[in-house]
Amino acid sequence: MTILTKIHPNTYVDSVSLMALSTRANQLDGVEQVIIAMATEMNKEVMGNVGLLTAEISTAQTSDLVIALSVEHQEDAAEVMERVETLMKEKNTQTKSTGNEVFTTIEVAKTAKPDANLAMISVNGKFAAREARKALNNDLHVMMFSDNLTIAEEVELKTLAHDKGLLMMGPDCGTAIIDNIGLCFANKVRQGSIGVIAASGTGSQEISVRVHEFGEGISQLIGTGGRDLSEEVGGIMMLDALDALEADPATKVIVLVSKPPAKAVEEKILARAKELTKPIVVWFIGSELRENEKNVHFEKYSKKAALKAVELAGIDLAKLDSHPLNLPLIAEVQQKLVSEQKYIRGLFTGGSLCDEAMFLAMESFEDVYSNLSRDKQHLLSYSDASKHHTFIDFGADEFTNGKPHPMIDPSNRIERFKVEAKDPSVGVIVMDFVLGYGANADPVGVLLPEMKAAKEQAEKEGRHLEIIGYVLGTELDAQNLDEQIEKLTSIGATYASSSQNAGLLAREFVMKGAKQ
Amino acid sequence: MSKISELFTTEPVVISLGIEAFQEDLVAQGVDATYLDWTPPGRGKEAILEALKIIETDTLQAKIAAANEEAVSRITGSQVFLTGYDQAINVVPGMKKNMILHAGPPITWNKMNGPMQGAVKGALVFEGLAKDLEDAERVAASDEIIFSPCHEHQCVGSMAGVTSASMFMHIVENRTYGNLAFTNLSEQMSKILRMGANDESVITRLKWMRDVFGPMLRDAMKLSKKGIDLRLMLAQAIHMGDECHNRNNAGTTLLIQALTPLIIQTDYSISQMKEVFDFVASSDYFSGPTWMAMCKAALDAAQGIPYSTVVTTMARNGTEFGIRVSGIEGNPWFIGPSQKVIGPMFAGYKPEDAGLDIGDSAITETYGIGGFAMAAAPSIVSLVGGTIDDALQFSVEMREITTAENPNVTIPALSFMGIPSGIDIVKVMQSNTLPIINTAIAHKEAGIGMIGAGITHPPVEAFEQALMAFSKQYAENK
């Protein structure tokens, strides 16, 4: 055994640090044993016990620091000693910044930050109700992205929120804009005088983006979660939000967005709406259009709802470019499609965007299928192949199970796109590309190679494949709206200027084949 | 103004939990957003979530909060004095000549680990209950000896905690609440009974402690009219850079400084006094047990408060770790396996030589010092990974699981924040944050002694069981 020793006279290092140092030194490659210690009688004894006591160490003083080591191979000895000494020097400069204080529970965080007023919850649904309860009990408004809560839990939480005068946005609420701050999936839009209350995520994103485009802005966008207007929940949050926006001096016009509500709940909401002083625009996607009453205006399509809202807020519609349908384009595409190409395939990441396109198609065609369909006959499930006109929401639970939302992870939609593009009965594939907070950094880009390849393949096969892309976003969104549109048109896809136009174009493009 | 209207007119200040990308978007928008280091409460176990559901109802919450406030005000408000020293048989409640007290929850001879068996054997020889170590093995295994936890006799014991009838004890008095607590004297060096060593040198030292050291301290304290205010002294020691579990340099100096004028008035010879002073100077640990008794006296005053979820005992016997909780009827132990202690070791020893976590010294963390006060003791940061920031972070983190901060014992480096006091089993389960304990490491074999020091945590099982017992007890009483 080769023993190497080194003595640093009159050097004091406390025993705990030396223990720590010895532990690390003993892990060095090539080391058999290292002892770094003050040369006390006790430590000398220990070194003696393990055979590291040399004559030199025996004569060292208590105030001397001793390094004694044995190595596996003699030739390494000097190098090992050097590395031990490097370790000793490191010890003196090693620091690690722990940064800000870390909290593990809502209560403790609220105690440390008493001015906190909103909790944003996106943990597993199994645990989310408990966290929301805690947040509400700590006087925090709640924005809950988590889903899979029971209806009973939702009613309990919303009742608690109502009793405490707090907002309970969600469960399963993907979008909100509070004080010009986008929460979860939201676009960056101008602050303005239009308040939105929505039981539908992308539906409310679409309204906010169109309002922005038409020169107005959003005061508050309150998401309620998709089940708020169900019979069981009874619109608790939409009613509370209506009262809050009525009282909000910054809000001039209120827009309500939802999929078709339960009938009784719809009546309750509308009854309350009529009592308010502010003009209210109602866009219940796919509902029958009703007569306007008092301050309540009904609209059937998203762009129309947005236009009505900005008009009520004082925008002169005559000065706007409201992007009317491009009729020559429709005629041109109809020319390119052969008569077998009868069908639309809608592949959506946004549920409400999918819904709007589907309902527009249903106005013209009978044979419209979807995983969102309200009647069983036309309902498709996850594994079903498309038939006739098919609209798929890839954000529905059966597609997202164990996977991130398609606005983030495009893989499911890409696979389906490849299948649809090969189908000779397909005239049009219509797709949404959602920008904004929470969304993919380059939603068009991730599909671009597939779109290009599909169009080229169709061309080879002597058919025209029409792709309509709708980019939901504003020039303020981080993804760069212009670039996204440019990518889309660069491969010969048609860019639709709104959700409403995307649906209308799709339906009109296939009209020739469908009518036959 | 309604709360919703208020939200519309003030900047959102957000607490967020879950998907990190959402938090990043908030930060990108310049929002003051606090992201929780969230994990499912009770590690997602159904039974724990059910128990929490019962406990987290408004009515029970209010009662628990009030009870815990009472518990922690008793702990921090206790004025504890050192009033004397005497032999265990004379002062410890229920002590018998054939009784051996040990650390941690109840345990039988055959389940004791190496260090505790080693200590028991040494104590039997020391007491003359066995001829030698071999005989001691036989005696210990027979039913001649009664084993009992220190904690069930108003005592605490370092490491193996082995305490026998003729050993000298600290006597401390909780003047605020009138209860007493006791603990053994420090044996100082590393090769000692409480670490499981038991050879001739260990027994000889114990005899000297019984015949010279103990009596001298006893006689000295008889001369003290008021006793020594330990809480005040503890606060000073913390300010001087001790955390009073593993670092006791300042505390030892303060204590011997207070004792010296008394000792020199006794009738012992100068050479005996020099022996005593040399012995105290031979290690910095002399005041270690003293703080343990102080903590025990304060925590006992907080036991038995209905609805309180405050932990009043954390102790380990080297095999099992047990806790006890103020408001749980019958003061039962809740138990899980003793854990490994991770930390630097004396040269020549390896992690596989280490025995599992042992000793009643976690009473210091239960009170709020030791690992909880690491921020006060920068000189031993190596125990927690080597950096000052780590040490600060540990003390700050413990606030998450405690009820209050002790206004009487403060940490200068954290702007005189009070030590985190009153471990709350509910907060432990809600946050999945276990108390941190810094402690010595004994060799796993009998007869060797201390081989290092480091950090450990109680087993989560003990807290899970306590929480379920609590919810069961109070669900029925609601």
mmCIF file of C-alpha atoms in Angstrom, chain B residues 269-457:
data_model
loop_
_atom_site.group_PDB
_atom_site.id
_atom_site.type_symbol
_atom_site.label_atom_id
_atom_site.label_comp_id
_atom_site.label_asym_id
_atom_site.label_seq_id
_atom_site.Cartn_x
_atom_site.Cartn_y
_atom_site.Cartn_z
ATOM 1 C CA SER B 269 -10.802 18.967 45.725
ATOM 2 C CA ILE B 270 -9.126 21.238 43.216
ATOM 3 C CA SER B 271 -7.895 18.217 41.312
ATOM 4 C CA GLN B 272 -11.443 16.805 41.088
ATOM 5 C CA MET B 273 -12.716 20.153 39.876
ATOM 6 C CA LYS B 274 -9.981 20.230 37.293
ATOM 7 C CA GLU B 275 -11.054 16.770 36.163
ATOM 8 C CA VAL B 276 -14.579 18.055 35.741
ATOM 9 C CA PHE B 277 -13.562 21.191 33.863
ATOM 10 C CA ASP B 278 -11.229 19.183 31.619
ATOM 11 C CA PHE B 279 -14.011 16.718 30.959
ATOM 12 C CA VAL B 280 -16.475 19.453 30.004
ATOM 13 C CA ALA B 281 -13.821 21.030 27.789
ATOM 14 C CA SER B 282 -13.073 17.724 26.096
ATOM 15 C CA SER B 283 -16.131 18.045 23.849
ATOM 16 C CA ASP B 284 -18.516 20.744 22.806
ATOM 17 C CA TYR B 285 -21.476 18.501 23.470
ATOM 18 C CA PHE B 286 -21.806 19.044 27.244
ATOM 19 C CA SER B 287 -24.947 21.208 26.906
ATOM 20 C CA GLY B 288 -26.581 18.974 24.258
ATOM 21 C CA PRO B 289 -28.670 16.908 26.670
ATOM 22 C CA THR B 290 -29.541 20.030 28.660
ATOM 23 C CA TRP B 291 -31.412 21.507 25.691
ATOM 24 C CA MET B 292 -33.160 18.228 25.133
ATOM 25 C CA ALA B 293 -34.559 18.253 28.653
ATOM 26 C CA MET B 294 -35.547 21.884 28.192
ATOM 27 C CA CYS B 295 -37.446 21.057 25.013
ATOM 28 C CA LYS B 296 -39.088 18.055 26.635
ATOM 29 C CA ALA B 297 -40.342 20.183 29.537
ATOM 30 C CA ALA B 298 -41.820 22.755 27.156
ATOM 31 C CA LEU B 299 -43.430 20.186 24.844
ATOM 32 C CA ASP B 300 -44.954 18.134 27.661
ATOM 33 C CA ALA B 301 -46.909 21.240 28.630
ATOM 34 C CA ALA B 302 -48.539 21.197 25.212
ATOM 35 C CA GLN B 303 -49.642 17.557 25.334
ATOM 36 C CA GLY B 304 -53.336 16.699 25.639
ATOM 37 C CA ILE B 305 -54.986 19.771 24.152
ATOM 38 C CA PRO B 306 -58.170 18.576 22.438
ATOM 39 C CA TYR B 307 -58.238 19.254 18.676
ATOM 40 C CA SER B 308 -54.540 20.113 18.519
ATOM 41 C CA THR B 309 -52.628 18.551 15.619
ATOM 42 C CA VAL B 310 -49.290 19.680 17.000
ATOM 43 C CA VAL B 311 -46.545 17.064 17.367
ATOM 44 C CA THR B 312 -45.258 16.874 20.945
ATOM 45 C CA THR B 313 -42.827 13.992 20.521
ATOM 46 C CA MET B 314 -40.527 12.738 17.792
ATOM 47 C CA ALA B 315 -38.257 9.938 18.941
ATOM 48 C CA ARG B 316 -36.580 6.870 17.550
ATOM 49 C CA ASN B 317 -35.248 3.678 19.043
ATOM 50 C CA GLY B 318 -32.980 2.799 16.125
ATOM 51 C CA THR B 319 -35.539 0.396 14.691
ATOM 52 C CA GLU B 320 -38.687 2.492 14.706
ATOM 53 C CA PHE B 321 -39.460 6.184 14.627
ATOM 54 C CA GLY B 322 -42.436 7.303 16.690
ATOM 55 C CA ILE B 323 -44.361 10.526 17.010
ATOM 56 C CA ARG B 324 -47.070 11.625 19.425
ATOM 57 C CA VAL B 325 -49.652 14.325 18.840
ATOM 58 C CA SER B 326 -51.175 16.712 21.369
ATOM 59 C CA GLY B 327 -54.866 16.237 20.646
ATOM 60 C CA ILE B 328 -54.983 12.494 20.069
ATOM 61 C CA GLU B 329 -56.537 10.704 23.032
ATOM 62 C CA GLY B 330 -54.395 8.370 25.084
ATOM 63 C CA ASN B 331 -51.160 9.879 23.780
ATOM 64 C CA PRO B 332 -50.348 6.879 21.541
ATOM 65 C CA TRP B 333 -47.194 6.436 19.479
ATOM 66 C CA PHE B 334 -47.500 6.489 15.701
ATOM 67 C CA ILE B 335 -44.717 4.516 14.207
ATOM 68 C CA GLY B 336 -42.736 3.933 11.043
ATOM 69 C CA PRO B 337 -39.325 2.465 10.299
ATOM 70 C CA SER B 338 -36.215 4.374 11.378
ATOM 71 C CA GLN B 339 -34.538 6.001 8.409
ATOM 72 C CA LYS B 340 -30.939 6.258 7.209
ATOM 73 C CA VAL B 341 -29.028 9.351 8.232
ATOM 74 C CA ILE B 342 -27.217 10.929 5.295
ATOM 75 C CA GLY B 343 -24.151 12.998 5.994
ATOM 76 C CA PRO B 344 -20.408 13.177 6.385
ATOM 77 C CA MET B 345 -18.681 10.460 8.356
ATOM 78 C CA PHE B 346 -15.517 10.197 10.376
ATOM 79 C CA ALA B 347 -12.569 9.112 8.337
ATOM 80 C CA GLY B 348 -12.401 5.366 7.945
ATOM 81 C CA TYR B 349 -16.163 4.720 8.014
ATOM 82 C CA LYS B 350 -18.607 4.130 5.179
ATOM 83 C CA PRO B 351 -22.387 4.606 4.872
ATOM 84 C CA GLU B 352 -22.933 0.853 5.164
ATOM 85 C CA ASP B 353 -21.404 0.973 8.653
ATOM 86 C CA ALA B 354 -24.158 3.314 9.870
ATOM 87 C CA GLY B 355 -26.977 2.298 12.160
ATOM 88 C CA LEU B 356 -30.433 3.705 11.470
ATOM 89 C CA ASP B 357 -31.703 6.937 12.978
ATOM 90 C CA ILE B 358 -31.808 6.689 16.757
ATOM 91 C CA GLY B 359 -32.420 8.786 19.860
ATOM 92 C CA ASP B 360 -34.761 11.160 21.618
ATOM 93 C CA SER B 361 -32.702 14.121 20.446
ATOM 94 C CA ALA B 362 -35.311 14.853 17.754
ATOM 95 C CA ILE B 363 -37.090 16.510 20.680
ATOM 96 C CA THR B 364 -34.989 19.535 19.685
ATOM 97 C CA GLU B 365 -36.538 19.627 16.206
ATOM 98 C CA THR B 366 -39.952 19.054 17.778
ATOM 99 C CA TYR B 367 -39.326 22.244 19.745
ATOM 100 C CA GLY B 368 -37.916 24.121 16.724
ATOM 101 C CA ILE B 369 -34.152 24.014 17.100
ATOM 102 C CA GLY B 370 -31.642 21.531 15.639
ATOM 103 C CA GLY B 371 -32.429 20.968 11.970
ATOM 104 C CA PHE B 372 -35.151 23.601 12.157
ATOM 105 C CA ALA B 373 -32.610 26.223 13.247
ATOM 106 C CA MET B 374 -29.847 25.301 10.798
ATOM 107 C CA ALA B 375 -29.878 28.879 9.538
ATOM 108 C CA ALA B 376 -28.459 29.942 12.889
ATOM 109 C CA ALA B 377 -25.420 27.670 12.657
ATOM 110 C CA PRO B 378 -23.453 28.397 9.510
ATOM 111 C CA SER B 379 -20.395 26.587 10.868
ATOM 112 C CA ILE B 380 -21.987 23.182 10.411
ATOM 113 C CA VAL B 381 -23.664 23.679 7.062
ATOM 114 C CA SER B 382 -21.734 20.677 5.769
ATOM 115 C CA LEU B 383 -24.416 18.572 7.408
ATOM 116 C CA VAL B 384 -27.018 19.884 4.994
ATOM 117 C CA GLY B 385 -25.020 19.871 1.798
ATOM 118 C CA GLY B 386 -22.416 22.458 2.394
ATOM 119 C CA THR B 387 -23.895 25.822 1.604
ATOM 120 C CA ILE B 388 -25.211 28.663 3.694
ATOM 121 C CA ASP B 389 -28.189 29.009 1.367
ATOM 122 C CA ASP B 390 -29.185 25.414 2.008
ATOM 123 C CA ALA B 391 -29.125 26.008 5.730
ATOM 124 C CA LEU B 392 -31.235 29.152 5.403
ATOM 125 C CA GLN B 393 -33.637 27.336 3.117
ATOM 126 C CA PHE B 394 -34.153 24.499 5.591
ATOM 127 C CA SER B 395 -35.248 26.848 8.361
ATOM 128 C CA VAL B 396 -37.533 28.759 6.017
ATOM 129 C CA GLU B 397 -39.025 25.562 4.645
ATOM 130 C CA MET B 398 -39.941 24.314 8.104
ATOM 131 C CA ARG B 399 -42.321 27.254 8.459
ATOM 132 C CA GLU B 400 -44.559 25.441 5.966
ATOM 133 C CA ILE B 401 -45.275 22.655 8.417
ATOM 134 C CA THR B 402 -45.270 24.542 11.706
ATOM 135 C CA THR B 403 -47.921 26.538 13.482
ATOM 136 C CA ALA B 404 -46.007 29.642 14.493
ATOM 137 C CA GLU B 405 -42.607 31.189 15.021
ATOM 138 C CA ASN B 406 -41.188 31.298 18.521
ATOM 139 C CA PRO B 407 -40.804 34.957 19.487
ATOM 140 C CA ASN B 408 -38.393 34.048 22.287
ATOM 141 C CA VAL B 409 -35.817 32.191 20.223
ATOM 142 C CA THR B 410 -34.800 33.910 17.009
ATOM 143 C CA ILE B 411 -32.401 33.491 14.099
ATOM 144 C CA PRO B 412 -30.323 36.591 13.304
ATOM 145 C CA ALA B 413 -29.503 35.544 9.726
ATOM 146 C CA LEU B 414 -33.206 35.394 8.887
ATOM 147 C CA SER B 415 -33.850 38.897 10.163
ATOM 148 C CA PHE B 416 -34.531 37.500 13.600
ATOM 149 C CA MET B 417 -37.289 35.204 12.436
ATOM 150 C CA GLY B 418 -38.484 33.065 15.323
ATOM 151 C CA ILE B 419 -37.642 29.377 15.138
ATOM 152 C CA PRO B 420 -40.451 27.438 13.403
ATOM 153 C CA SER B 421 -42.464 25.864 16.209
ATOM 154 C CA GLY B 422 -45.333 23.460 16.599
ATOM 155 C CA ILE B 423 -45.079 20.840 13.823
ATOM 156 C CA ASP B 424 -48.592 20.314 12.493
ATOM 157 C CA ILE B 425 -49.356 16.817 11.192
ATOM 158 C CA VAL B 426 -52.006 18.249 8.869
ATOM 159 C CA LYS B 427 -49.555 20.646 7.242
ATOM 160 C CA VAL B 428 -46.996 17.863 6.921
ATOM 161 C CA MET B 429 -49.494 15.754 4.986
ATOM 162 C CA GLN B 430 -50.879 18.657 2.968
ATOM 163 C CA SER B 431 -47.475 19.786 1.794
ATOM 164 C CA ASN B 432 -45.682 16.417 1.681
ATOM 165 C CA THR B 433 -42.905 18.139 3.597
ATOM 166 C CA LEU B 434 -41.380 16.127 6.406
ATOM 167 C CA PRO B 435 -39.559 17.643 9.371
ATOM 168 C CA ILE B 436 -35.809 17.829 8.964
ATOM 169 C CA ILE B 437 -33.631 16.369 11.666
ATOM 170 C CA ASN B 438 -29.895 16.746 11.958
ATOM 171 C CA THR B 439 -28.363 14.087 14.071
ATOM 172 C CA ALA B 440 -25.395 11.941 14.907
ATOM 173 C CA ILE B 441 -24.748 8.569 13.272
ATOM 174 C CA ALA B 442 -23.885 5.586 15.475
ATOM 175 C CA HIS B 443 -22.138 2.515 14.102
ATOM 176 C CA LYS B 444 -24.643 -0.237 13.464
ATOM 177 C CA GLU B 445 -22.656 -2.693 15.570
ATOM 178 C CA ALA B 446 -22.636 -2.607 19.331
ATOM 179 C CA GLY B 447 -19.549 -1.280 21.019
ATOM 180 C CA ILE B 448 -18.123 1.131 18.432
ATOM 181 C CA GLY B 449 -19.831 4.483 18.891
ATOM 182 C CA MET B 450 -20.342 7.633 16.858
ATOM 183 C CA ILE B 451 -19.094 7.582 13.273
ATOM 184 C CA GLY B 452 -20.644 10.688 11.705
ATOM 185 C CA ALA B 453 -23.514 13.109 11.582
ATOM 186 C CA GLY B 454 -26.058 14.210 9.024
ATOM 187 C CA ILE B 455 -29.629 14.746 8.010
ATOM 188 C CA THR B 456 -32.684 12.565 8.129
ATOM 189 C CA HIS B 457 -36.472 12.741 8.104
#
